[in-house]
Structures are given as structure tokens and as C-alpha cells.
Coordinates of C-alpha atoms and ligand atoms in Angstrom, one line a residue:
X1472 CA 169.5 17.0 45.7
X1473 CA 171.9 17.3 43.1
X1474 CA 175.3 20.7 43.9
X1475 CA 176.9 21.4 41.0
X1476 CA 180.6 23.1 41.1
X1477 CA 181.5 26.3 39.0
X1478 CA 185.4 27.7 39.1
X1479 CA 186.4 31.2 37.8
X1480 CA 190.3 31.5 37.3
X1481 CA 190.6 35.2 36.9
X1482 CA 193.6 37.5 36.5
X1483 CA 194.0 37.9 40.6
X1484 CA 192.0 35.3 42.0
X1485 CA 190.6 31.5 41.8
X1486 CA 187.1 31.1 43.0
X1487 CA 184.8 28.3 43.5
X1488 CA 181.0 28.8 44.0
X1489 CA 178.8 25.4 44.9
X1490 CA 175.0 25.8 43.8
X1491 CA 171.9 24.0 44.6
X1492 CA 169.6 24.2 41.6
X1493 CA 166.5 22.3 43.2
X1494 CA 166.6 24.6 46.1
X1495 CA 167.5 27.8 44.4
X1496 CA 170.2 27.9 47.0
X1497 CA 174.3 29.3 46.8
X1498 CA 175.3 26.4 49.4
X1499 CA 179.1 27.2 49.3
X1500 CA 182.4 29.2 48.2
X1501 CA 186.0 29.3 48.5
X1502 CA 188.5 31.7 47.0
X1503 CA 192.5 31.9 46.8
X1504 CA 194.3 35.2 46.1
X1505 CA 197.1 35.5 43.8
X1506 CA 198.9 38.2 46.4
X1507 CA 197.7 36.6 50.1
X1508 CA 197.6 33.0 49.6
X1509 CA 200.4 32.1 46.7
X1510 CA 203.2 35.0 47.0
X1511 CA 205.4 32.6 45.9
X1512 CA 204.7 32.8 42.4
X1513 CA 206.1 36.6 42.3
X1514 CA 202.3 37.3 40.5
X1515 CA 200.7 39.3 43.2
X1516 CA 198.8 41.1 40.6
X1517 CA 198.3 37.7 38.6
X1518 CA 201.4 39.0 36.6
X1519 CA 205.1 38.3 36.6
X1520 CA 207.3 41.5 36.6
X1521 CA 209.0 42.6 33.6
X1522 CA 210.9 45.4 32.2
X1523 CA 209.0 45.6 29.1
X1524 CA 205.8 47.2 30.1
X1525 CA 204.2 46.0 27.0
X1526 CA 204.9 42.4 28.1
X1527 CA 202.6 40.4 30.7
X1528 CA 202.9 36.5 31.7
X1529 CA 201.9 34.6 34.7
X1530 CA 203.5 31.6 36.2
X1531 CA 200.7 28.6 35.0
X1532 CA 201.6 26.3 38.2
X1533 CA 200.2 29.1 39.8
X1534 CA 196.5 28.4 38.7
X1535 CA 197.6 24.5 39.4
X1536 CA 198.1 25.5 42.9
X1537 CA 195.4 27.9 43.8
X1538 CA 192.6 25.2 42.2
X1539 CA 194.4 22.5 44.7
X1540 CA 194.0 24.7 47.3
X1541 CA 191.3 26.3 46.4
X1542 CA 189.0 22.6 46.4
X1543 CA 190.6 22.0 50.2
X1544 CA 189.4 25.4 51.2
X1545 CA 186.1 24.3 50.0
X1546 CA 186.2 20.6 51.7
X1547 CA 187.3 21.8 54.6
X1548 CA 184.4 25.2 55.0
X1549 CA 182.0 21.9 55.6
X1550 CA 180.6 21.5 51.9
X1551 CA 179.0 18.6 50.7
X1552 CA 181.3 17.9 47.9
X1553 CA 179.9 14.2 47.4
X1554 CA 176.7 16.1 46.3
X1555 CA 178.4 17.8 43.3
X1556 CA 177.2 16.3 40.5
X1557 CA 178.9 17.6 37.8
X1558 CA 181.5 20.8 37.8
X1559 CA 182.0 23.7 35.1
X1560 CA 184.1 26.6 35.1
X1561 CA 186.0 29.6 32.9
X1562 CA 189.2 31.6 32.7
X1563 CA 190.4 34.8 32.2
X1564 CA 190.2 34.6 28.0
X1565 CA 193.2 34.8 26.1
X1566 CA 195.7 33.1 27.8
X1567 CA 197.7 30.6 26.8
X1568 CA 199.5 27.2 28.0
X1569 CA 202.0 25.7 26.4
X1570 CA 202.6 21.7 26.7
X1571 CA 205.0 19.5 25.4
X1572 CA 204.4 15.3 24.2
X1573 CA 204.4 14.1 28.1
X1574 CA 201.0 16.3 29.6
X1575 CA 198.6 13.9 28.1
X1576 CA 200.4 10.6 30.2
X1577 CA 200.8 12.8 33.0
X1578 CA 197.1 13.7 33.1
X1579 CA 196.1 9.8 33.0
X1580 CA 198.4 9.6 35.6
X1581 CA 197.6 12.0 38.2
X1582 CA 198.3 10.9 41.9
X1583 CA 196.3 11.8 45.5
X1584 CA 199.6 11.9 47.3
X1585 CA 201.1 14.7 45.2
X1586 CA 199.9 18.0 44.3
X1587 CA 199.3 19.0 40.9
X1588 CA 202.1 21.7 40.3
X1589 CA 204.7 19.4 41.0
X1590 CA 203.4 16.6 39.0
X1591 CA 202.9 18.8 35.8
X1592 CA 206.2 20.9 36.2
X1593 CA 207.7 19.0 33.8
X1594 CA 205.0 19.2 31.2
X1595 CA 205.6 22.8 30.3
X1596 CA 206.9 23.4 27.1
X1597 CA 207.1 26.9 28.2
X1598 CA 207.7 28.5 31.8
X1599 CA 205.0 31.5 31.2
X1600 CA 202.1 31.8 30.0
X1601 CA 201.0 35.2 27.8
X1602 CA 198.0 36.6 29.7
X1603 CA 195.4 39.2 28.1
X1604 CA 197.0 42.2 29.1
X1605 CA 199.5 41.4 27.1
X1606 CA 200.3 44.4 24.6
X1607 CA 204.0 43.2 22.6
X1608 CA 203.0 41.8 19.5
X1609 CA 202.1 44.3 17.8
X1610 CA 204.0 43.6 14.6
X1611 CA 202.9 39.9 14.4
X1612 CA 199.0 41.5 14.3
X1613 CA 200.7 43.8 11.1
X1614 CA 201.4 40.1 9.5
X1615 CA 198.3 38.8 10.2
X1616 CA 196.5 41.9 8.7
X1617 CA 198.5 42.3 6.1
X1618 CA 198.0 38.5 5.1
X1619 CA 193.9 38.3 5.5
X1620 CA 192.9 41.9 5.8
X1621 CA 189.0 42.4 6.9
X1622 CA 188.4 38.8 6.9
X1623 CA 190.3 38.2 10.0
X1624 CA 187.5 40.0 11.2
X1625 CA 184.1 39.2 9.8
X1626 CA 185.5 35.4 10.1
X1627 CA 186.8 35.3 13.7
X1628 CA 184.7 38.1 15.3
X1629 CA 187.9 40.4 15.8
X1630 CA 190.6 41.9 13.8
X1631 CA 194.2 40.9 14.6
X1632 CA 194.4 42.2 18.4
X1633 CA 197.6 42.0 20.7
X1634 CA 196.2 39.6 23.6
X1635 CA 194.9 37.3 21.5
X1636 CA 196.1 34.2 21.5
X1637 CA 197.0 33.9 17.4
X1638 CA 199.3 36.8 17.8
X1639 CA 200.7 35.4 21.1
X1640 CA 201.4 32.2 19.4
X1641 CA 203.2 33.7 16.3
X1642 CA 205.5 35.6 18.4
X1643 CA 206.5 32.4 20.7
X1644 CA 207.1 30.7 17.2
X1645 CA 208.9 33.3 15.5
X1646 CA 211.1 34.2 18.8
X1647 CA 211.7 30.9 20.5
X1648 CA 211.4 28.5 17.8
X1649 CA 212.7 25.2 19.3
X1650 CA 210.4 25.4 22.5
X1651 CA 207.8 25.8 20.0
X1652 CA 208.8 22.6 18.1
X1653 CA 208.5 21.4 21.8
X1654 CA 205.1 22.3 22.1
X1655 CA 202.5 19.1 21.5
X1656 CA 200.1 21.0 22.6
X1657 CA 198.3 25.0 23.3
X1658 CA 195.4 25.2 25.5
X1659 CA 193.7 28.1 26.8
X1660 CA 193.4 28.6 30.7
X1661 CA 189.9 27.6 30.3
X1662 CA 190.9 24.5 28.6
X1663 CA 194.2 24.0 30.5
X1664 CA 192.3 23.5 33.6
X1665 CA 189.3 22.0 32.6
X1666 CA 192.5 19.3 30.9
X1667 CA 193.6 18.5 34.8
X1668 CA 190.3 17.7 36.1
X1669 CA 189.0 14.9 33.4
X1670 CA 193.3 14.1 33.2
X1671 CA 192.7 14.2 29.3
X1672 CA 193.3 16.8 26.2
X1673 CA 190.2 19.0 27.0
X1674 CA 188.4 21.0 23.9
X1675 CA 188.1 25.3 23.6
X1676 CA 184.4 26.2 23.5
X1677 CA 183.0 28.7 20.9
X1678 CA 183.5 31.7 23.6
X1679 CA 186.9 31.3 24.9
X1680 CA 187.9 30.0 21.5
X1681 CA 186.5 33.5 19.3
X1682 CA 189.3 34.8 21.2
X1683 CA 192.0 33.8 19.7
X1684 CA 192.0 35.1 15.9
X1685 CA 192.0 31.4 15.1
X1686 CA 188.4 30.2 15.0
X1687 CA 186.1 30.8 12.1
X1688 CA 183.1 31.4 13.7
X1689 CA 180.9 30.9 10.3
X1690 CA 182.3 27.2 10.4
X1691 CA 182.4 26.6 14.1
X1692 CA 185.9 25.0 13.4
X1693 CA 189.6 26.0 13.2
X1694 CA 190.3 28.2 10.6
X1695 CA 192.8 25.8 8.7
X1696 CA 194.6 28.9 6.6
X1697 CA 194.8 31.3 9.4
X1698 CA 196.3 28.5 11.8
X1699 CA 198.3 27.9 8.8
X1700 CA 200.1 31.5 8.4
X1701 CA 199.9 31.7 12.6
X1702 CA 202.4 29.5 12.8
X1703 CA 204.2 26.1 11.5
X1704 CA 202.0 22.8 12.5
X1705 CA 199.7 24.7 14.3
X1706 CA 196.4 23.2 13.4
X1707 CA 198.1 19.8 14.9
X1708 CA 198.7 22.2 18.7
X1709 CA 195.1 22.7 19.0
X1710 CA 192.6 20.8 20.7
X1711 CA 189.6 19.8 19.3
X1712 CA 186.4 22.9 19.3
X1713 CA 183.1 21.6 21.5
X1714 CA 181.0 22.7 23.4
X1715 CA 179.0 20.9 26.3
X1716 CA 180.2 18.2 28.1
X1717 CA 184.4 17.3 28.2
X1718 CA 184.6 14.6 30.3
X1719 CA 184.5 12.9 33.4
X1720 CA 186.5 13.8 36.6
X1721 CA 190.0 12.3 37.5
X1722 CA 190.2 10.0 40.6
X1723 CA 192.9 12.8 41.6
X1724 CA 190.1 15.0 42.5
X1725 CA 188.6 12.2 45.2
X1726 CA 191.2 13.8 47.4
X1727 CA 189.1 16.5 47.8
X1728 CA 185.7 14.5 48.3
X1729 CA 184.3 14.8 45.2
X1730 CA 183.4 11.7 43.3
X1731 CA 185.2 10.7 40.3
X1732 CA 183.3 10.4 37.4
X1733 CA 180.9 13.1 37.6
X1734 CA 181.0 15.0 34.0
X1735 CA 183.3 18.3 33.6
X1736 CA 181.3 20.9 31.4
X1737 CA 183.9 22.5 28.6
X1738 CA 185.1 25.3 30.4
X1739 CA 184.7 28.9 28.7
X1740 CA 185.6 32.4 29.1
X1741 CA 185.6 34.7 32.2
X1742 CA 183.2 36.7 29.8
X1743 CA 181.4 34.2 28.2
X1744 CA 180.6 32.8 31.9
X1745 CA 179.6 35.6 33.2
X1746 CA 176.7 36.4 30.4
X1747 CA 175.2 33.4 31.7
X1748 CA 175.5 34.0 35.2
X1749 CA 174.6 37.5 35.4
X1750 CA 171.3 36.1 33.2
X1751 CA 171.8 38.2 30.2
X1752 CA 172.1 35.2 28.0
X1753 CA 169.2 36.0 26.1
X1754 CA 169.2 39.4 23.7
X1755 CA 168.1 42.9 25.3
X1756 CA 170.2 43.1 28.5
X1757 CA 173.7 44.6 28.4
X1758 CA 176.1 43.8 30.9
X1759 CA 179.4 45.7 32.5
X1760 CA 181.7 44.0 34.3
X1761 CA 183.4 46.1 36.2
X1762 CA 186.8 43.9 37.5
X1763 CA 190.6 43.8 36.8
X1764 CA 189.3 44.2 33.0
X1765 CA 186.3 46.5 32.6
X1766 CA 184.0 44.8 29.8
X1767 CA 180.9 45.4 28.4
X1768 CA 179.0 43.2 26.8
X1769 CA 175.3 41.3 25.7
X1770 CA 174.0 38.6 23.7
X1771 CA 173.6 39.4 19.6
X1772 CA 170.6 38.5 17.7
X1773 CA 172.2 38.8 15.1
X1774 CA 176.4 38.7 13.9
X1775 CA 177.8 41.9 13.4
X1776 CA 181.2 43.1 13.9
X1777 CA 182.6 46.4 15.7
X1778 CA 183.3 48.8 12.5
X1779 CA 186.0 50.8 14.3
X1780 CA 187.5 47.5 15.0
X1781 CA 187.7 47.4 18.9
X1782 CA 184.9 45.2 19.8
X1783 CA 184.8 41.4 19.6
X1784 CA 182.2 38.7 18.7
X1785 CA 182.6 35.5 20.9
X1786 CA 180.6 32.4 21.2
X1787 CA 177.9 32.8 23.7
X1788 CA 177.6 29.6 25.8
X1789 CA 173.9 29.6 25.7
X1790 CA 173.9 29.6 21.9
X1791 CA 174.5 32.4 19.2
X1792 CA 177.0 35.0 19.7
X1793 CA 178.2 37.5 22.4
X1794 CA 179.4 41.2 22.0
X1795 CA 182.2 42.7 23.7
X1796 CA 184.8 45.4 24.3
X1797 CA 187.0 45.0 27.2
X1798 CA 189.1 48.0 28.9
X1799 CA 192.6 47.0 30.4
X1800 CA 192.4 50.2 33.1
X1801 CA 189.9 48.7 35.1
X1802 CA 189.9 47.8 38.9
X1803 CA 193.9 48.4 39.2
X1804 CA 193.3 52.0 38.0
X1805 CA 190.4 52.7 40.0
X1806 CA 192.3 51.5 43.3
X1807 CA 195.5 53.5 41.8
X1808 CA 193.7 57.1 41.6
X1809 CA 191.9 56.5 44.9
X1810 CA 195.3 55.4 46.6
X1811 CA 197.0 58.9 45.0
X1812 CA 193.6 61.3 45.9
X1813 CA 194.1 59.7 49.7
X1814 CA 191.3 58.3 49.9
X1815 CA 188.8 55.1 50.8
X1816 CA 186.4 53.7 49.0
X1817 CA 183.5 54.8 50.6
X1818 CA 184.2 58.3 48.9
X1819 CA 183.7 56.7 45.3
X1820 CA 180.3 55.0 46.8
X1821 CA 178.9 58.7 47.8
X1822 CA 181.1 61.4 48.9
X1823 CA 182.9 62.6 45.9
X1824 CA 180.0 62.5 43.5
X1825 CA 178.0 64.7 46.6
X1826 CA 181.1 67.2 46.1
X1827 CA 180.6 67.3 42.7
X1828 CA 178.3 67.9 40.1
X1829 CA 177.5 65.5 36.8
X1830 CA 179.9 66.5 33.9
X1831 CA 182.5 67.4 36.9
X1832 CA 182.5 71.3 34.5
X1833 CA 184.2 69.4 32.0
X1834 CA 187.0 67.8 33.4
X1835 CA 187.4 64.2 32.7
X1836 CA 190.5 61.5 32.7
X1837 CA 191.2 58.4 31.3
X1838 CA 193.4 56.2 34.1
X1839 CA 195.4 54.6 31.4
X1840 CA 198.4 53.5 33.6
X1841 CA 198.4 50.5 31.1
X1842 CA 198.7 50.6 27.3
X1843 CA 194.9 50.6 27.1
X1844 CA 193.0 47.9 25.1
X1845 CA 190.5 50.2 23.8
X1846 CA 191.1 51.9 21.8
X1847 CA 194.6 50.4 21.4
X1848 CA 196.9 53.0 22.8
X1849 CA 200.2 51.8 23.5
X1850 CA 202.0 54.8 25.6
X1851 CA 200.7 54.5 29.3
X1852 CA 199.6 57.3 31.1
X1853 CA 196.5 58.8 32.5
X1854 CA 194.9 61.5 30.3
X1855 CA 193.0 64.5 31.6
X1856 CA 191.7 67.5 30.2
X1857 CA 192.5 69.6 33.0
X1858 CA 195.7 69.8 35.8
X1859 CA 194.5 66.2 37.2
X1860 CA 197.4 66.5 39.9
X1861 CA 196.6 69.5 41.4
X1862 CA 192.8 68.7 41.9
X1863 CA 190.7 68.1 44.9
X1864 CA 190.8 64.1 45.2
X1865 CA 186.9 64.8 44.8
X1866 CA 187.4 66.3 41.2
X1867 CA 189.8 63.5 40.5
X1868 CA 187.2 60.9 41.5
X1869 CA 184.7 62.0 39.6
X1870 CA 186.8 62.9 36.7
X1871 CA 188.1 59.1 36.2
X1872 CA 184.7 57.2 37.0
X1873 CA 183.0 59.5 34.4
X1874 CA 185.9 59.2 32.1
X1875 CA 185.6 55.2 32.4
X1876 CA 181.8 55.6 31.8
X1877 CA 182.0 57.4 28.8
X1878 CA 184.8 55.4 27.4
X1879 CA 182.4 52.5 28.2
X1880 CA 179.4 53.9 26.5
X1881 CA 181.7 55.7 23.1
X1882 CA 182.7 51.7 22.7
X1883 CA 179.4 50.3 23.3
X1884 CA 177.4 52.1 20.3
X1885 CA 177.9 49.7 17.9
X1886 CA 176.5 46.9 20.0
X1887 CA 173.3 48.6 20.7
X1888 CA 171.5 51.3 22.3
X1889 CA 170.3 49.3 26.2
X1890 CA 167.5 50.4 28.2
X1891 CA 168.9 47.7 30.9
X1892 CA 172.1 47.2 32.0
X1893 CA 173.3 44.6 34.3
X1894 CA 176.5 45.2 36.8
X1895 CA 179.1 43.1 38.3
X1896 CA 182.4 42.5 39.8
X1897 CA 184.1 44.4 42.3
X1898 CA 183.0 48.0 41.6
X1899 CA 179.4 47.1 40.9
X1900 CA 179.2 47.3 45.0
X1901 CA 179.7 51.1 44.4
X1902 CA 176.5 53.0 44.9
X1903 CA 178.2 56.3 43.2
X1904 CA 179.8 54.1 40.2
X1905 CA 176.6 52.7 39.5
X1906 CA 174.8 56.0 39.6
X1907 CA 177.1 56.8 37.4
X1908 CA 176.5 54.7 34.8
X1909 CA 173.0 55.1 34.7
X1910 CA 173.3 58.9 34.2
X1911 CA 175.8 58.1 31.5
X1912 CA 174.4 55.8 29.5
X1913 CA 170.7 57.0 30.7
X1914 CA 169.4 53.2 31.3
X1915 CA 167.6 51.5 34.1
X1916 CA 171.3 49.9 36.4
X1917 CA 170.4 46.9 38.3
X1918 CA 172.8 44.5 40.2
X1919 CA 172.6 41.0 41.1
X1920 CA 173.0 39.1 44.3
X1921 CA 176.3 37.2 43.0
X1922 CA 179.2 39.5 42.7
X1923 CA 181.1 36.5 41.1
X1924 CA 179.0 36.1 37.8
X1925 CA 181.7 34.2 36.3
X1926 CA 182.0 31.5 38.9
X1927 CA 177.9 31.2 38.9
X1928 CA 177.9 31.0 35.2
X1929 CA 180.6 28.1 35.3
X1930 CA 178.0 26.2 37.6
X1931 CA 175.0 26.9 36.1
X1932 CA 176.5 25.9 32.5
X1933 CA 178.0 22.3 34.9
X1934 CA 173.9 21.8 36.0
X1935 CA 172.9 22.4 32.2
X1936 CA 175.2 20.3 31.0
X1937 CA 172.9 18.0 33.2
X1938 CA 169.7 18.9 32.2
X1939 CA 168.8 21.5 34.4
X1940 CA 167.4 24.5 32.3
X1941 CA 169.5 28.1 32.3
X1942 CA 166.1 29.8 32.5
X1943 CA 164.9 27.9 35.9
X1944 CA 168.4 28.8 37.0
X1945 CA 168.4 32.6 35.7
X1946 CA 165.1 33.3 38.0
X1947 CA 166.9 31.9 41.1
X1948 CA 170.4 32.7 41.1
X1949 CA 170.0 36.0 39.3
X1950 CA 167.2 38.4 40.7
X1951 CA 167.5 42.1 40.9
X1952 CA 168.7 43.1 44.0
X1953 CA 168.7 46.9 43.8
X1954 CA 168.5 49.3 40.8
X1955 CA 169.8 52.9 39.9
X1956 CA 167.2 54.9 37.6
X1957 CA 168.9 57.1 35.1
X1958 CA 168.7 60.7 36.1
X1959 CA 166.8 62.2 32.7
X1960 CA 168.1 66.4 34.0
X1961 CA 171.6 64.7 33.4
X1962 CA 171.5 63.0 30.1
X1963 CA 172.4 66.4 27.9
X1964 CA 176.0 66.9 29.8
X1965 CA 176.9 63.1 29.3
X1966 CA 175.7 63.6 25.5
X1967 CA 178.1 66.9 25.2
X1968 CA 181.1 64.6 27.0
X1969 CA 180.9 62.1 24.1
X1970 CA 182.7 63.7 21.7
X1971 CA 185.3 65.6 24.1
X1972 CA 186.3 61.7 25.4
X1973 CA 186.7 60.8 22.1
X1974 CA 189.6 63.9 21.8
X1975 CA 190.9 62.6 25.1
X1976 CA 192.0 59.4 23.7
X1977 CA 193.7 60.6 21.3
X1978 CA 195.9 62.8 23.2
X1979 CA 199.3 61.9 24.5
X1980 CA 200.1 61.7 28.3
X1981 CA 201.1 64.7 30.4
X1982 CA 203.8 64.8 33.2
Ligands
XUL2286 C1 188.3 40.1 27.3 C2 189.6 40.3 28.1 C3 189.5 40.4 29.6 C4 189.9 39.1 30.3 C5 189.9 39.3 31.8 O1 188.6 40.1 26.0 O2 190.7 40.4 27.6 O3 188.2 40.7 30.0 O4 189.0 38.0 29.9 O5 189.9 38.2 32.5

């Protein structure tokens, strides 16, 4: 029967995950890292080094190469690829590509005997591409609040936030204005990629495109005045807003034994993907995602906005709108404090929270070795309320994964109060991180079989695109694989922590 193709092109990694709907069946994967498999690209992290630590780009051949080698990774592990029947994917949200007049021939004019970095070098406007940990335009988000105040918010879902893409694009204009004049075109990664494989001017879907201060999400459309103020001629950069299907696939892509001609789903955000594949499309099921970014987030019944003005409203693939907040101090953090504490993983799974009791006495950290996202805090540096340094790496363990949880749950309130609360990504595979949560934000924890949501989410969203329905989908490739129940003799030292993390981030870095 009928495979269908989902890609997630993340921060640090490109993934592909093959699904069989009809038989309920994962039938194939393939992944390329940033750091092992392209260290060429001087992005080991998925970032190109700078001295500004506010500033954060990526090379954009790099995704070129890693989804060529990615799709020979997948040929080659024995796949079926003539059995894909249509392909869908997301990117990491926010970032941007910037092409000049020649990327639409190019794309026509694709060939097998080349591979696609070298055949769209020339195509790039601009070398770099922004990513969303991005923190240096600050002062172009001043403009844009100054000009449209709390509409920018209740229109696009957010108020004018750093990584996102308007401000990203204002700064490029106002600091390099002949490249921009170069510029024919902006996509997304999500777009960018999805552009290669139907070798046409691919569209932004409702949930990668809410994140760029640029789409009015009462209209579905552009937002012709914002766009208008962003930058000059910006309206004319943009591609077109759809959801659904994009195209068909390149003959380029016959190189790798798939057919040409199947239909390529508009691609979406990392976020947005992974609300479907984790299966909490539907209202009443939160999600955390606990990768490079940390994010937490769940379908809306209804549109509201974040009234401290952290939180973001995107398109939710399946229809309706998403919530999220995101946290830049994520999986890089986590692997920073246990690298400093000397130890391995497996102490964050049990040993440091058997050590230890809930509420660690009081002492909590925030990891912030990034400007954080949220709340927007711009001076690195981890916070604690206690001499972090000179702690047992057990007290330090315990200290960050609560201080993450509670961060997580201070941001979530406006989004709901969850009984259920999905996990994924990398961390999720921690016994004592899930725990964790649970005790935190005192809801039922359960995890998935998929660790890569966003990649599933890509392919189921490909199979609907073909008529196969997300619910069918939802009971096969997400079940419940194992569950942490909240700990009720724990919930009143989590509530007394609440307003102690919310002192924590508002103090400045020590040592
Ligand atoms: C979401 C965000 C991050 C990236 C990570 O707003 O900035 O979660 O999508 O890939």
C-alpha cells in the first residue's frame, strides 16, 4: 500500500521518517547531523560562530546538503521509496532564506548529475540565513511596536518578537540594503525546502507563517500595512499563504527512487508538525517538547493571545489555532549543566532526583547560557538562588530540571490549566524529567512511541493531503507508551516555587 514521506529540518539535525498508514506501520528513517555528517558547514550546533552573541545564522546549503544526503541514506537503508506516495515535512520556524531573480529557473531546472547545493549557490541573495535563536533586533521590534502597538498582537498572534522573521527582515533591509533590493524572494525553511522538491515558488502555511509578525491571522492573508512598514516592496518577496497541497515532486528527486510527480504537502513548522504527530491536534492535550528549543504547546478552541506577551498563536495544521511559548535554554543547557556536574545522563533519568527531594529545599536555576526567549532576557547566564557552583552535581541537577519545569508551567497559565500532557524530543526519554513534570504541573505525563513528532507529523499531514484521515493515523502512530502519574504529596512545594521562579527571572547573572 500506499508510504508517505515526512522530513523535519531542525536546528541540529535533518530527519526523514517513512510511514505506512494501511498497516499502521513506521517502515523507515534516516537522519543527518549538522556536527557528524556535514562539519563542513562550520554549524556543528546548526549555527555559524559569531562574536555577537546576540546574533545566530546557519549556512542554508547546509539543509540543501543534509536533505540530498539525507534521501540517499534512506534509499540506500533498503526503503521502498517507489511506494511513497506523496511527501510532507516542517522546519525549525522562523528562519529565513533569502533568494534573488534566478531561484525560480534554477528550480525548473534541477539536474540528477549534480547535487543541489552547488546548483543553488548562486541563487542566494544572502550567504546566511537568520535562525530562531536569533536575539539582535531588538530595536527593529521597538519600530514595529511603536508603529502598530497591541495590534501586532491580537492580529498576528504575537507581539513584535526578535526571531521572528518581520524583525529579521527589517534589519537585513535597513543594514544591507542593496542585497535586499537583490532579494526576489524570502521563504521560510519550511517553504525553502518544500521550494526544491516541486522546483517551483512554494507557499508558507498558516503555522510556520503566524511566525513571522507578518500574517494577519483574522484574514488568513499577508497583512499588507505591516509588510508595508517591515520593509520596502516586501509584500512583492513573499510567497503566496496555502495550506494543503504545493505541488508535485521534481524529476531531480528520481535520483533517489522516488517517483516524480507524487504531490508535496505545504510544509509547516517544527511546532506546528509536531501537534499533529504527537496527536494533540484536537483541544484538551498539551504538549512539551523538550529539544534544542523547549516548547509547550496545544490546540485552542478558541483565539486568545498571551497577556504578558510571551506566548504565540500559530496556525494549527489540522485547522484552528495552536498555542505556544518556546524556551531557547533547552537541550544545549541541559547537556551543558550535566557536562559541568560530571555527569551522564542516566543520573538525570533517576539518580539525582533519588538524592534529592521535590523543591530541592528551595534551590532552583534557570540555565540561561543564551539570551532566553522567555521571558525575553537578553544578558546570558544561568540564575540560581543559591551558590550553584559549589553544589553537589545532584543539587545542581535537580535544581535546573525543576527550574525549566517551572519556567514551563509560569509560561503555560495563560494557555490553560492540562490534566494531560504529552512529551517529546530528546529529553522526553528521561524517566526523572518526566517525573518531573508531572509533579510540577500535577497532570497525568504520557509519551509516545515516536521520539521524532515533527518528522511523523510532516508524514501524516503528506497521507492527509491524500485522503487518509489524521484521526485513523493518530490511533496508530501515536499510542501511549508509558505514563508518569502526578505525585498529589508534591503539588504544595511546586505551588510555593511559582512565585520564587518568577523573582529568579528577574535577577541578573552571578559570577
Ligand atoms: C518556536 C521556536 C523554536 C523553533 C525550534 O517559536 O522558535 O521552537 O521552532 O526549531
Amino acid at each position: 500500500m500506499a508510504y508517505y514521506l515526512g522530513i523535519d529540518s531542525s536546528t541540529q539535525s535533518l530527519k526523514g521518517l517513512v510511514i505506512d498508514p494501511s498497516a499502521g506501520r513506521i517502515v523507515g528513517d534516516a537522519n543527518v547531523n549538522f556536527k557528524a555528517d556535514l562539519p563542513q558547514y562550520n554549524c556543528p550546533d546548526g549555527v555559524l560562530a559569531n562574536a555577537d552573541p546576540l546574533v545566530k545564522h546557519a549556512d542554508p546549503l547546509m539543509w540543501l546538503a543534509a536533505l540530498d544526503l539525507m534521501l540517499a541514506r534512506l534509499q540506500k537503508s533498503g526503503v521502498a521509496m517507489e511506494r511513497v506516495a506523496a511527501i510532507g515535512g516542517d522546519g525549525q520556524q522562523h528562519g529565513s532564506v533569502y533568494l534573488n531573480d534566478t531561484f525560480s529557473n534554477a528550480l525548473a531546472e534541477l539536474r540528477r548529475a549534480a547535487l543541489l547545493p552547488e546548483q543553488l549557490k548562486g541563487t542566494l541573495a544572502r550567504s546566511t540565513s537568520p535562525i530562531w535563536m536569533d536575539s539582535s533586533t531588538s530595536a527593529e521590534c521597538r519600530e514595529l511596536d511603536g508603529q502598530f502597538g497591541a495590534r501586532l498582537q491580537t492580529d498576528t498572534g504575537s507581539p513584535a518578537i526578535e526571531r521572528f522573521t518581520g524583525a529579521q527582515i527589517r534589519k537585513f533591509a535597513k543594514t544591507e540594503p542593496e542585497r535586499y533590493a537583490q532579494t526576489a524572494r524570502i521563504h521560510l525553511v519550511s517553504s525553502f525546502l518544500c521550494s526544491v522538491l516541486i522546483g517551483e515558488d512554494a507557499p508558507i502555511d498558516s503555522g510556520d507563517g503566524a511566525g513571522m509578525n507578518l500574517l494577519n491571522l483574522k484574514t488568513g492573508t499577508w497583512d499588507a500595512d505591516i509588510a508595508a512598514f517591515t520593509a520596502p516592496g516586501l509584500l512583492a518577496k513573499l510567497p503566496k499563504v496555502a495550506n494543503g497541497v504545493a505541488g508535485t515532486l521534481h524529476p531531480y528527486f528520481e535520483k533517489y527512487g522516488l517517483r516524480a510527480g507524487i504531490p508535496v504537502a505545504v510544509w509547516t513548522g517544527d511546532n506546528p508538525a509536531s501537534l499533529v504527530g504527537t496527536g494533540a491536534w484536537g483541544a484538551g492535550v498539551a504538549v512539551v517538547s523538550l529539544g534544542t528549543s523547549d516548547t509547550f504547546f496545544a490546540a485552542l478552541d478558541t483565539f486568545r493571545t498571551d497577556p504578558e506577551g510571551c506566548g504565540h498563536v500559530f496556525g494549527n495544521p489540522a485547522g484552528g489555532c495552536m498555542s505556544l511559548a518556546c524556551f531557547k535554554n533547552g537541550s544545549l543547557a541541559r547537556d551543558r549543566v550535566r557536562k559541568e556536574a560530571g555527569v551522564e545522563w542516566a543520573f538525570f533519568d533517576k539518580t539525582a532526583f533519588e538524592m534529592t527531594s521535590a523543591g530541592n529545599g528551595g534551590g532552583l536555576a534557570l540555565p540561561w547560557f543564551e539570551a532566553e526567549i522567555t521571558p525575553p532576557v537578553l544578558t546570558p547566564g544561568l540564575r540560581a538562588n543559591f551558590d550553584f557552583g559549589a553544589a553537589t552535581p545532584e543539587v545542581r541537577v535537580r535544581a535546573a530540571v525543576e527550574g525549566q519545569a517551572l519556567a514551563l508551567r509560569r509560561h503555560a497559565q495563560w494557555i490553560g490549566a492540562f490534566k494531560q500532557i504529552r512529551v517529546t524530543g530528546g529529553a522526553s526519554k528521561s524517566p526523572g524529567i518526566r517525573q518531573t513534570l508531572a509533579d510540577v504541573f500535577q497532570a497525568r505525563v504520557e509519551s509516545i512511541a515516536v521520539a521524532d513528532s515533527a518528522a511523523l507529523g510532516g508524514a501524516m499531514l503528506a497521507a492527509h493531503a491524500d485522503g487518509v484521515p489524521l484521526e485513523q493515523m493518530t490511533a496508530a502512530f501515536s499510542p501511549v507508551t508509558a505514563v508518569c502519574e502526578p505525585r498529589p504529596e508534591h503539588a504544595a512545594v511546586y505551588d510555593s516555587l511559582l512565585p520564587v521562579i518568577g523573582e529568579l527571572e528577574k535577577a541578573m547573572p552571578k559570577g
